[in-house]
XYZ file of C-alpha atoms in Angstrom:
614
model
C -17.530 19.687 -14.689
C -18.989 23.076 -14.781
C -17.245 25.483 -17.406
C -15.297 28.512 -16.155
C -17.019 31.248 -17.594
C -14.363 34.002 -16.935
C -11.986 32.295 -19.099
C -14.229 32.260 -22.224
C -14.718 35.918 -21.787
C -10.930 36.289 -21.173
C -10.333 34.256 -24.542
C -12.726 36.123 -26.547
C -11.125 39.409 -25.815
C -7.514 37.941 -26.252
C -8.201 36.321 -29.431
C -9.495 39.548 -30.908
C -6.577 41.556 -29.887
C -3.960 38.885 -30.918
C -5.625 38.645 -34.495
C -5.461 42.726 -34.518
C -1.672 42.610 -33.384
C -0.703 39.908 -35.786
C -2.200 41.956 -38.788
C -0.579 45.286 -37.253
C 2.799 43.602 -36.837
C 2.777 42.117 -40.592
C 1.488 45.340 -42.144
C 4.189 47.564 -40.239
C 1.551 49.230 -38.100
C -0.329 50.395 -41.300
C -3.515 48.636 -42.050
C -5.477 49.329 -45.100
C -9.408 49.739 -45.198
C -9.796 46.418 -47.157
C -7.753 44.389 -44.419
C -9.564 46.220 -41.628
C -12.935 45.316 -43.321
C -11.692 41.646 -43.464
C -10.312 41.830 -39.924
C -13.921 42.739 -38.752
C -15.631 40.109 -41.276
C -13.390 37.415 -39.758
C -13.698 38.258 -35.904
C -16.821 36.262 -35.285
C -15.771 32.887 -37.273
C -12.191 33.214 -35.653
C -13.504 33.582 -32.122
C -16.056 30.530 -32.711
C -13.399 28.308 -34.362
C -11.036 28.912 -31.524
C -13.525 28.508 -28.737
C -14.572 25.379 -30.185
C -11.224 23.739 -30.151
C -10.556 25.163 -26.521
C -13.652 23.287 -25.617
C -12.488 20.172 -27.344
C -9.453 20.285 -25.353
C -11.359 21.020 -22.080
C -9.542 24.066 -21.306
C -12.710 25.552 -19.674
C -12.841 22.350 -17.260
C -9.471 22.570 -16.017
C -8.557 23.912 -12.403
C -6.158 26.711 -13.446
C -4.835 27.617 -10.155
C -3.229 23.872 -10.454
C -1.892 24.360 -14.261
C 1.049 22.885 -15.137
C 2.973 21.941 -18.308
C 0.021 19.528 -19.216
C -2.436 22.192 -19.413
C -0.105 24.330 -21.556
C 0.336 21.554 -24.159
C -3.482 21.762 -24.209
C -3.293 25.369 -25.115
C -0.693 24.747 -27.976
C -2.993 21.892 -29.457
C -6.012 23.853 -29.341
C -4.369 27.233 -30.861
C -2.772 25.185 -33.663
C -5.719 23.330 -34.931
C -7.754 26.437 -34.598
C -5.225 28.246 -36.886
C -5.285 25.496 -39.279
C -9.152 25.429 -39.717
C -9.040 29.358 -39.802
C -6.421 29.329 -42.738
C -8.535 26.827 -44.697
C -11.561 28.939 -43.916
C -9.844 32.119 -45.150
C -8.337 30.613 -48.259
C -11.306 28.576 -49.293
C -14.560 29.974 -47.981
C -13.957 33.946 -47.931
C -12.148 33.712 -51.262
C -14.890 32.287 -53.088
C -17.304 34.781 -51.493
C -15.031 37.833 -52.632
C -12.845 36.377 -55.185
C -10.071 38.769 -54.331
C -6.615 37.927 -52.807
C -7.198 41.076 -50.708
C -9.541 39.212 -48.499
C -7.218 36.639 -47.524
C -4.821 37.251 -44.579
C -1.003 36.758 -45.585
C 0.445 33.541 -44.548
C 2.678 35.190 -41.961
C -0.362 36.647 -40.181
C -1.242 33.161 -39.144
C 2.015 32.541 -37.692
C 2.191 35.744 -35.690
C -1.318 35.067 -34.410
C -0.590 31.285 -33.491
C 2.353 32.701 -31.528
C 0.362 35.552 -29.808
C -2.559 33.401 -29.043
C -0.591 30.984 -27.202
C 1.357 33.457 -25.156
C -1.902 35.390 -24.471
C -4.011 32.460 -23.550
C -1.360 30.509 -21.832
C -0.095 33.608 -19.901
C -3.550 34.804 -18.597
C -3.987 31.134 -17.228
C -0.521 31.123 -15.473
C -0.833 34.400 -14.168
C -4.024 33.258 -12.386
C -2.319 30.536 -10.988
C 0.566 32.808 -9.699
C -2.297 35.062 -8.170
C -3.969 32.099 -6.454
C -0.739 30.799 -4.974
C 0.107 34.107 -3.505
C -3.337 34.451 -2.496
C -3.075 31.644 -0.417
C 0.377 32.389 1.113
C -0.981 35.903 2.205
C -4.215 34.608 3.529
C -2.709 31.545 5.375
C -2.314 33.272 8.741
C -1.537 29.847 10.327
C 1.653 28.150 11.301
C 3.437 26.521 8.350
C 5.383 23.406 9.113
C 9.031 23.650 7.782
C 9.455 20.508 5.698
C 12.378 18.829 4.146
C 12.026 16.441 1.315
C 14.485 13.578 1.237
C 14.976 12.635 -2.607
C 15.074 15.239 -5.422
C 14.077 12.625 -8.173
C 10.705 11.927 -9.801
C 8.992 11.244 -6.534
C 10.067 14.206 -4.598
C 9.218 16.545 -7.476
C 5.907 14.999 -7.940
C 5.641 15.277 -3.981
C 6.567 19.085 -4.095
C 3.852 19.576 -6.747
C 1.367 18.187 -4.380
C 2.622 19.996 -1.244
C 2.316 23.263 -3.461
C -1.473 22.140 -4.463
C -2.791 21.654 -0.628
C -2.047 24.738 1.182
C -4.641 23.348 3.732
C -1.944 21.134 5.141
C 0.389 23.994 6.112
C 3.715 22.567 4.442
C 6.632 24.985 3.725
C 9.308 22.953 1.838
C 12.539 24.256 3.007
C 14.770 22.440 0.621
C 15.701 18.751 -0.931
C 18.168 16.185 0.364
C 19.895 13.963 -2.544
C 23.074 12.072 -2.464
C 23.618 12.893 -6.201
C 26.238 15.501 -5.921
C 25.532 16.876 -9.385
C 22.109 17.982 -7.865
C 23.539 19.813 -4.949
C 22.864 23.619 -5.362
C 20.343 23.165 -8.241
C 16.924 24.746 -7.647
C 13.880 22.351 -8.754
C 10.567 24.266 -8.914
C 11.713 27.088 -6.794
C 13.325 24.712 -4.092
C 17.128 24.100 -3.675
C 18.869 20.809 -3.229
C 20.935 21.627 0.023
C 23.125 18.458 0.168
C 23.275 14.847 0.794
C 22.169 12.552 3.882
C 25.339 13.841 5.732
C 23.850 17.260 5.867
C 20.519 16.479 7.185
C 21.033 17.172 10.866
C 22.861 20.412 10.203
C 20.159 21.607 7.717
C 17.353 20.622 10.142
C 18.879 22.815 12.807
C 19.503 25.806 10.478
C 15.969 25.545 8.679
C 14.039 24.757 11.846
C 12.683 21.661 10.173
C 9.710 20.116 11.776
C 8.989 17.364 9.497
C 10.998 15.201 7.159
C 9.320 13.398 4.197
C 11.090 10.399 2.441
C 10.460 10.508 -1.228
C 12.834 7.609 -2.289
C 10.486 4.616 -3.148
C 12.956 2.973 -5.179
C 15.948 3.040 -2.800
C 17.181 -0.420 -1.443
C 16.136 -1.227 2.249
C 19.511 -0.768 3.708
C 19.819 2.754 2.286
C 16.479 3.557 3.639
C 17.309 2.215 6.962
C 20.604 4.152 7.178
C 18.906 7.611 6.283
C 15.883 6.781 8.739
C 18.465 6.320 11.415
C 20.060 9.758 10.583
C 16.894 11.416 10.607
C 15.727 10.106 13.814
C 18.826 12.085 15.611
C 17.021 15.323 14.413
C 13.886 14.588 16.563
C 11.903 15.778 13.427
C 8.550 14.061 12.828
C 9.126 11.277 9.979
C 6.981 10.680 7.005
C 7.124 8.719 3.888
C 5.501 7.948 0.553
C 5.078 4.143 -0.069
C 6.462 2.007 -2.904
C 7.815 2.658 -6.323
C 4.326 1.939 -8.085
C 3.646 5.531 -6.931
C 6.210 6.775 -9.460
C 5.201 4.416 -12.374
C 1.633 5.589 -12.033
C 2.568 9.259 -11.119
C 0.256 8.778 -8.156
C 2.327 10.707 -5.588
C -0.567 12.600 -3.617
C -0.657 14.163 -0.317
C -3.088 11.557 1.043
C -0.514 8.662 0.439
C 2.300 10.385 2.800
C 2.329 8.391 5.957
C 4.399 8.304 9.125
C 7.473 6.260 8.834
C 6.643 3.086 10.678
C 8.413 0.384 12.565
C 8.049 -2.074 9.374
C 10.430 0.480 7.579
C 13.189 -0.075 10.139
C 12.668 -3.938 10.713
C 11.394 -5.047 7.534
C 13.783 -6.678 4.973
C 14.513 -6.455 1.408
C 11.707 -7.551 -0.797
C 10.832 -11.225 -1.085
C 11.969 -13.135 -4.403
C 9.040 -15.243 -5.099
C 9.343 -18.425 -7.738
C 6.215 -17.608 -9.727
C 6.328 -20.625 -11.832
C 6.134 -22.911 -8.593
C 3.146 -20.736 -7.048
C 1.339 -20.806 -10.484
C 1.479 -24.328 -10.940
C -0.611 -24.954 -7.627
C -2.610 -21.909 -7.557
C -3.406 -20.629 -11.052
C -6.790 -21.525 -12.328
C -7.437 -23.486 -8.811
C -10.123 -23.197 -6.265
C -8.516 -21.922 -3.268
C -9.901 -21.863 0.389
C -8.610 -19.628 3.113
C -10.016 -20.121 6.445
C -9.836 -17.197 8.908
C -9.601 -15.379 5.682
C -10.651 -11.866 7.244
C -7.780 -12.063 9.960
C -4.287 -10.233 9.635
C -2.497 -13.312 8.176
C -5.498 -14.973 6.277
C -6.667 -11.552 4.673
C -2.958 -11.161 3.403
C -2.698 -14.482 2.098
C -6.038 -13.626 0.235
C -4.379 -10.336 -1.392
C -1.426 -12.177 -2.398
C -3.310 -15.398 -3.810
C -5.486 -12.688 -5.925
C -2.169 -11.909 -7.941
C -1.660 -15.770 -9.173
C -5.402 -15.630 -10.978
C -7.066 -18.515 -8.930
C -10.145 -20.017 -10.687
C -12.007 -19.002 -7.230
C -10.979 -17.391 -4.097
C -13.056 -18.782 -0.963
C -12.773 -16.563 2.018
C -14.077 -18.523 5.034
C -14.204 -16.444 8.412
C -16.774 -16.416 11.396
C -16.484 -12.777 12.078
C -18.189 -11.224 8.973
C -16.886 -7.441 9.169
C -13.283 -8.143 8.503
C -14.215 -10.700 5.545
C -16.740 -7.994 4.244
C -13.842 -5.236 4.232
C -11.512 -7.616 2.396
C -14.137 -8.548 -0.256
C -14.633 -4.711 -0.908
C -11.109 -4.307 -1.079
C -10.562 -7.057 -3.444
C -13.290 -6.011 -5.596
C -11.801 -2.574 -6.103
C -8.202 -3.850 -6.735
C -8.946 -7.216 -8.534
C -12.500 -6.712 -10.237
C -11.933 -9.692 -12.568
C -11.154 -11.821 -9.379
C -13.777 -14.849 -8.719
C -14.252 -14.894 -5.041
C -16.839 -15.788 -2.600
C -17.047 -14.789 1.466
C -18.335 -17.828 3.413
C -19.316 -17.208 6.984
C -18.655 -20.398 8.903
C -17.089 -21.778 12.028
C -14.468 -24.391 11.711
C -16.082 -26.020 14.787
C -19.137 -26.616 12.612
C -18.376 -30.022 11.249
C -21.846 -30.205 9.285
C -21.169 -26.691 7.814
C -17.715 -27.404 6.740
C -18.952 -30.586 4.988
C -21.421 -28.423 3.140
C -18.709 -25.858 2.083
C -16.485 -28.345 0.602
C -19.111 -30.507 -0.939
C -20.250 -27.304 -2.718
C -16.983 -25.640 -3.849
C -14.561 -28.654 -3.821
C -11.558 -26.642 -3.182
C -8.006 -27.736 -4.670
C -6.113 -25.742 -2.063
C -6.807 -24.992 1.727
C -4.799 -22.408 3.690
C -5.641 -23.023 7.188
C -5.196 -19.491 8.970
C -8.159 -19.760 11.517
C -7.129 -19.932 15.136
C -7.110 -18.302 18.574
C -3.722 -16.731 18.885
C -3.557 -14.450 21.967
C -1.567 -16.019 24.595
C -2.951 -14.474 27.827
C -6.608 -14.780 26.713
C -6.124 -18.505 25.891
C -4.580 -19.172 29.386
C -7.762 -17.902 30.890
C -10.017 -19.825 28.345
C -8.310 -22.902 27.427
C -11.473 -24.619 26.545
C -11.882 -22.265 23.634
C -8.286 -22.936 22.513
C -9.073 -26.695 22.327
C -12.218 -26.050 20.435
C -11.088 -23.700 17.925
C -7.455 -24.560 17.261
C -7.284 -28.290 18.084
C -10.684 -29.714 17.107
C -11.448 -27.029 14.400
C -8.173 -27.793 12.617
C -8.983 -31.444 12.750
C -12.165 -30.664 11.024
C -10.783 -28.624 8.183
C -7.902 -31.539 7.887
C -10.579 -34.408 7.830
C -12.653 -32.368 5.180
C -9.744 -31.773 3.070
C -8.997 -35.560 3.100
C -12.603 -36.494 2.344
C -13.067 -34.033 -0.427
C -9.619 -34.901 -1.949
C -8.001 -31.476 -1.694
C -4.667 -31.313 -3.417
C -2.815 -29.293 -0.938
C -3.164 -28.281 2.900
C -1.175 -25.374 4.096
C -1.462 -25.014 8.093
C -0.409 -21.909 9.487
C 1.597 -22.371 12.597
C 3.931 -20.317 14.965
C 6.990 -20.208 16.885
C 5.167 -20.712 20.117
C 4.366 -24.240 19.161
C 8.111 -25.025 19.967
C 8.709 -26.277 23.339
C 5.328 -24.401 24.493
C 4.886 -22.990 27.910
C 1.171 -21.911 27.093
C -1.840 -23.552 25.925
C -2.084 -21.635 22.794
C 1.483 -22.679 21.642
C 0.650 -26.212 22.645
C -2.446 -26.387 20.426
C -0.606 -25.156 17.690
C 1.986 -27.963 18.306
C -0.788 -30.411 18.327
C -2.108 -28.854 15.013
C 1.270 -29.755 13.347
C 0.806 -33.271 14.801
C -2.361 -33.483 13.200
C -1.251 -32.560 9.769
C 1.672 -34.820 9.909
C -0.584 -37.614 10.646
C -3.000 -36.863 7.932
C -0.156 -36.702 5.356
C 0.656 -40.141 6.047
C -2.626 -41.478 5.351
C -4.203 -39.234 2.564
C -3.704 -38.363 -1.082
C -3.754 -34.679 0.225
C -0.397 -33.045 0.799
C -0.415 -31.699 4.412
C 2.396 -29.201 5.395
C 2.739 -26.763 8.184
C 4.510 -23.153 8.011
C 5.965 -21.931 11.124
C 6.993 -18.343 11.899
C 6.920 -15.620 14.623
C 5.316 -12.545 15.325
C 4.023 -10.360 12.240
C 4.256 -6.509 12.754
C 0.976 -4.803 12.848
C -1.360 -7.860 13.229
C -4.396 -7.640 15.167
C -3.516 -7.893 18.838
C 0.372 -7.155 18.462
C 2.627 -4.912 20.394
C 2.698 -2.508 17.659
C -0.800 -0.981 17.758
C -0.860 -1.265 21.337
C 2.221 0.772 21.533
C 0.976 3.393 19.046
C -2.249 4.033 21.239
C -0.128 4.321 24.292
C 2.142 6.805 22.834
C -0.851 8.725 21.195
C -2.324 9.004 24.850
C 0.892 10.274 26.380
C 2.101 7.009 27.757
C 3.230 5.230 29.501
C 4.218 2.497 27.084
C 4.072 -0.879 28.904
C 6.493 -3.809 28.478
C 6.519 -7.086 30.357
C 10.024 -7.583 30.795
C 13.382 -5.589 29.960
C 14.836 -8.523 28.322
C 12.013 -9.952 26.354
C 12.607 -10.407 22.769
C 10.520 -11.723 19.825
C 11.136 -12.727 15.978
C 9.395 -10.215 13.663
C 7.980 -10.261 10.331
C 5.972 -7.804 8.077
C 2.422 -9.303 7.103
C 3.274 -9.206 3.248
C 6.382 -10.987 3.801
C 5.119 -13.956 5.846
C 2.056 -14.468 3.670
C 4.278 -14.574 0.471
C 6.686 -17.027 2.022
C 3.593 -19.059 3.322
C 2.515 -19.285 -0.273
C 5.999 -20.041 -1.383
C 6.509 -22.824 1.078
C 3.046 -24.295 -0.155
C 4.521 -24.680 -3.682
C 7.545 -26.326 -2.364
C 5.929 -28.941 -0.297
C 5.749 -32.743 -0.820
C 3.850 -33.720 2.178
C 4.487 -33.730 5.747
C 7.121 -31.111 6.246
C 7.228 -28.158 8.698
C 8.705 -25.281 6.845
C 10.226 -22.919 9.154
C 10.668 -19.173 7.714
C 13.778 -17.093 8.200
C 12.860 -14.420 10.663
C 16.230 -12.719 10.960
C 17.498 -11.790 14.240
C 15.140 -11.421 17.422
C 14.185 -8.213 18.457
C 13.902 -6.787 22.208
C 10.337 -5.445 22.818
C 11.933 -2.535 24.747
C 13.931 -1.223 21.796
C 10.896 -1.722 19.695
C 8.992 0.549 22.031
C 11.769 3.004 22.047
C 11.937 3.021 18.208
C 8.331 3.900 17.867
C 8.516 6.560 20.357
C 11.307 8.348 18.605
C 9.480 7.908 15.090
C 6.654 9.866 16.610
C 9.058 12.880 17.145
C 9.177 12.076 21.071
C 12.029 10.947 23.167
C 11.881 7.784 25.357
C 11.729 8.226 29.160
C 11.712 12.076 28.647
C 8.508 12.571 26.657
C 7.163 9.024 27.040
C 7.769 6.801 29.993
C 8.509 2.885 29.719
C 6.797 0.614 32.278
C 7.577 -2.930 32.929
C 4.583 -4.835 34.249
C 6.044 -8.505 34.375
C 5.588 -11.744 32.275
C 2.061 -12.706 31.831
C 0.675 -16.272 32.420
C 2.422 -18.645 29.790
C 4.621 -16.060 28.262
C 8.215 -16.800 27.407
C 11.442 -14.375 27.554
C 12.413 -15.783 24.157
C 10.932 -17.709 21.443
C 12.203 -20.530 19.462
C 11.483 -21.424 15.772
C 12.660 -25.164 15.707
C 12.093 -28.275 17.460
C 15.319 -29.683 16.614
C 18.122 -27.606 14.999
C 19.709 -30.901 13.765
C 16.567 -31.742 11.795
C 16.787 -28.216 9.665
C 17.448 -28.517 6.135
C 17.791 -25.835 3.642
C 15.448 -25.213 0.511
C 15.860 -23.774 -2.967
C 14.440 -20.528 -1.283
C 16.933 -18.930 0.868
C 14.247 -17.522 3.161
C 12.365 -21.139 3.847
C 13.993 -24.004 5.829
C 12.208 -27.513 6.525
C 11.929 -29.595 9.345
C 11.927 -33.251 8.453
C 8.422 -35.012 9.321
C 8.233 -36.669 12.790
C 6.405 -39.807 13.799
C 2.719 -38.982 14.027
C -0.112 -41.690 13.944
C -3.791 -40.774 12.776
C -5.152 -43.414 15.164
C -3.359 -41.687 18.098
C -4.628 -38.183 16.817
C -8.212 -39.393 16.569
C -8.224 -40.927 20.147
C -6.718 -37.518 21.437
C -9.439 -35.631 19.658
C -12.129 -37.598 21.494
C -10.336 -37.038 24.776
C -10.047 -33.337 24.139
C -13.673 -33.146 23.280
C -14.486 -34.764 26.683
C -11.938 -32.495 28.382
C -13.731 -29.274 27.424
C -16.657 -30.448 29.373
C -14.558 -30.537 32.538
C -12.706 -27.711 34.338
C -9.874 -25.759 32.928
C -7.206 -27.910 35.002
C -8.412 -30.973 33.017
C -7.502 -29.059 29.959
C -3.879 -28.327 30.940
C -3.252 -31.780 32.206
C -4.523 -33.699 29.121
C -2.314 -31.117 26.777
C 0.660 -31.987 28.836
C 0.065 -35.783 28.334
C -0.609 -35.423 24.543
C 2.052 -32.731 23.630
C 5.217 -34.068 25.247
C 7.259 -30.794 24.583
C 4.580 -28.586 26.580
C 5.712 -27.422 29.782
C 3.011 -25.191 31.585
C 4.589 -22.044 33.043
C 2.831 -19.688 35.303
C 4.543 -16.406 35.849
C 3.962 -14.387 38.944
């Protein structure tokens, strides 16, 4: 980094003036000729020694318009060491030259010089910072957004400092909100703590607040949700900083402020994982994730990376997402042994090559076509990928003696009304059949929609809101179970560790959410009003779409597990010979028309009842 030369010149002048004033004060403003001679003799070595230590502590490499206590401490260290060396120089070098006590400064001169130097060198830098801050304010000219920070703790204070550094974002902090009554009325870095959460609406109105930034990363989910609900009533734009790690690393910066999103409202308390169970089957093992570049597959890879697998294999046919994940993992987990494999689960020969080369111990099978309307129009592709592809991976897992196979399933597999759900139900039948004849433990994990996944309603709604609406919902009563992507991935990995073979694990999805309520929440979080600023239009149910999803085949078969968010459905009868016959029939069916596909699926999956919405 280039040195700031103006501060070198300032320091030379200030060092000389400070030394002269220290001598003047010590000698009652009457300096003898001998001391004046020694002062003139000492100027050059004192300046050189001080500048040397200033350089050691990088005082000329700092951006002083952002100066803080850390920079002040650097000045104190530099001046202290400089004075120690100057004293040694005076007492041992110059005394030997002149052999006279006259040619040594009195000890108190060094003390006064230290104090004046700290004040002078530190003062000029902080005056410079004040000048730069005032210059930014006077030259701004543009409209500044009035911002209210919720949380007057470490995160809030760090956030305030970041906002002050980055005037280009045009934020003007009007105050803090904190539920700690001891902080009410107190001033932090020039900003007052105005009250608790009950005062938010009143303060926003009085201060003309345009944006609210939540800086409470360690607060429990219930409290956050309640505060967000209060903030939503103000019609202000809501933003937040991410998790508690921001405070641990003191990395609250302006780029990490994001909009409050629907996950903040619909998410739940953090998942408590049994790391011992997971470590037992993941640590030091070769783990293969099919569909590893997709929404769920990539998050499974991120979560698995925390458990130190021997090697993580990311298999996907779509190279762009897999490449992005590879880059991300290289940055976050540089020590992780990983490999990206571009391959299709439809290609049996290629799968055999992969399994033979890497010999995975654990397989997470997340590769699948999942979009209901698209698969209704392309049922052959659903069969080729979801059914035959899953069979191929399951067969390879048996052949190459994989320890554990975890199939990612869906609530749409329960009493399916569409071809996608029917194929996923047949996949569950495949893994239960293989479990009976193989040494590999085959299990399925079933859950509902994940928030923000590729093709989900959340990104669609956000785009529609950004374009001014309307937001399209298929039916006013349609609802779905929702879960965050990290939550789903964590529970999938946890369920894999609990598996004994043949189970269908069912994740606790909480309460179903009306899609129209989801749309309204997203509109409100964007600082807009539903129906007033953004219209909601109902387009009608799509082919194969249900009003309500189910998570279980048979509620009576549901059994709790040691984890309060995971339940298990007991294995049902499924024969491997029957499965293999069906696979051959499916392969023949894809050579015929679409109607043949629907007919054979109704035959092979008894719970599938085709539904054509008009």
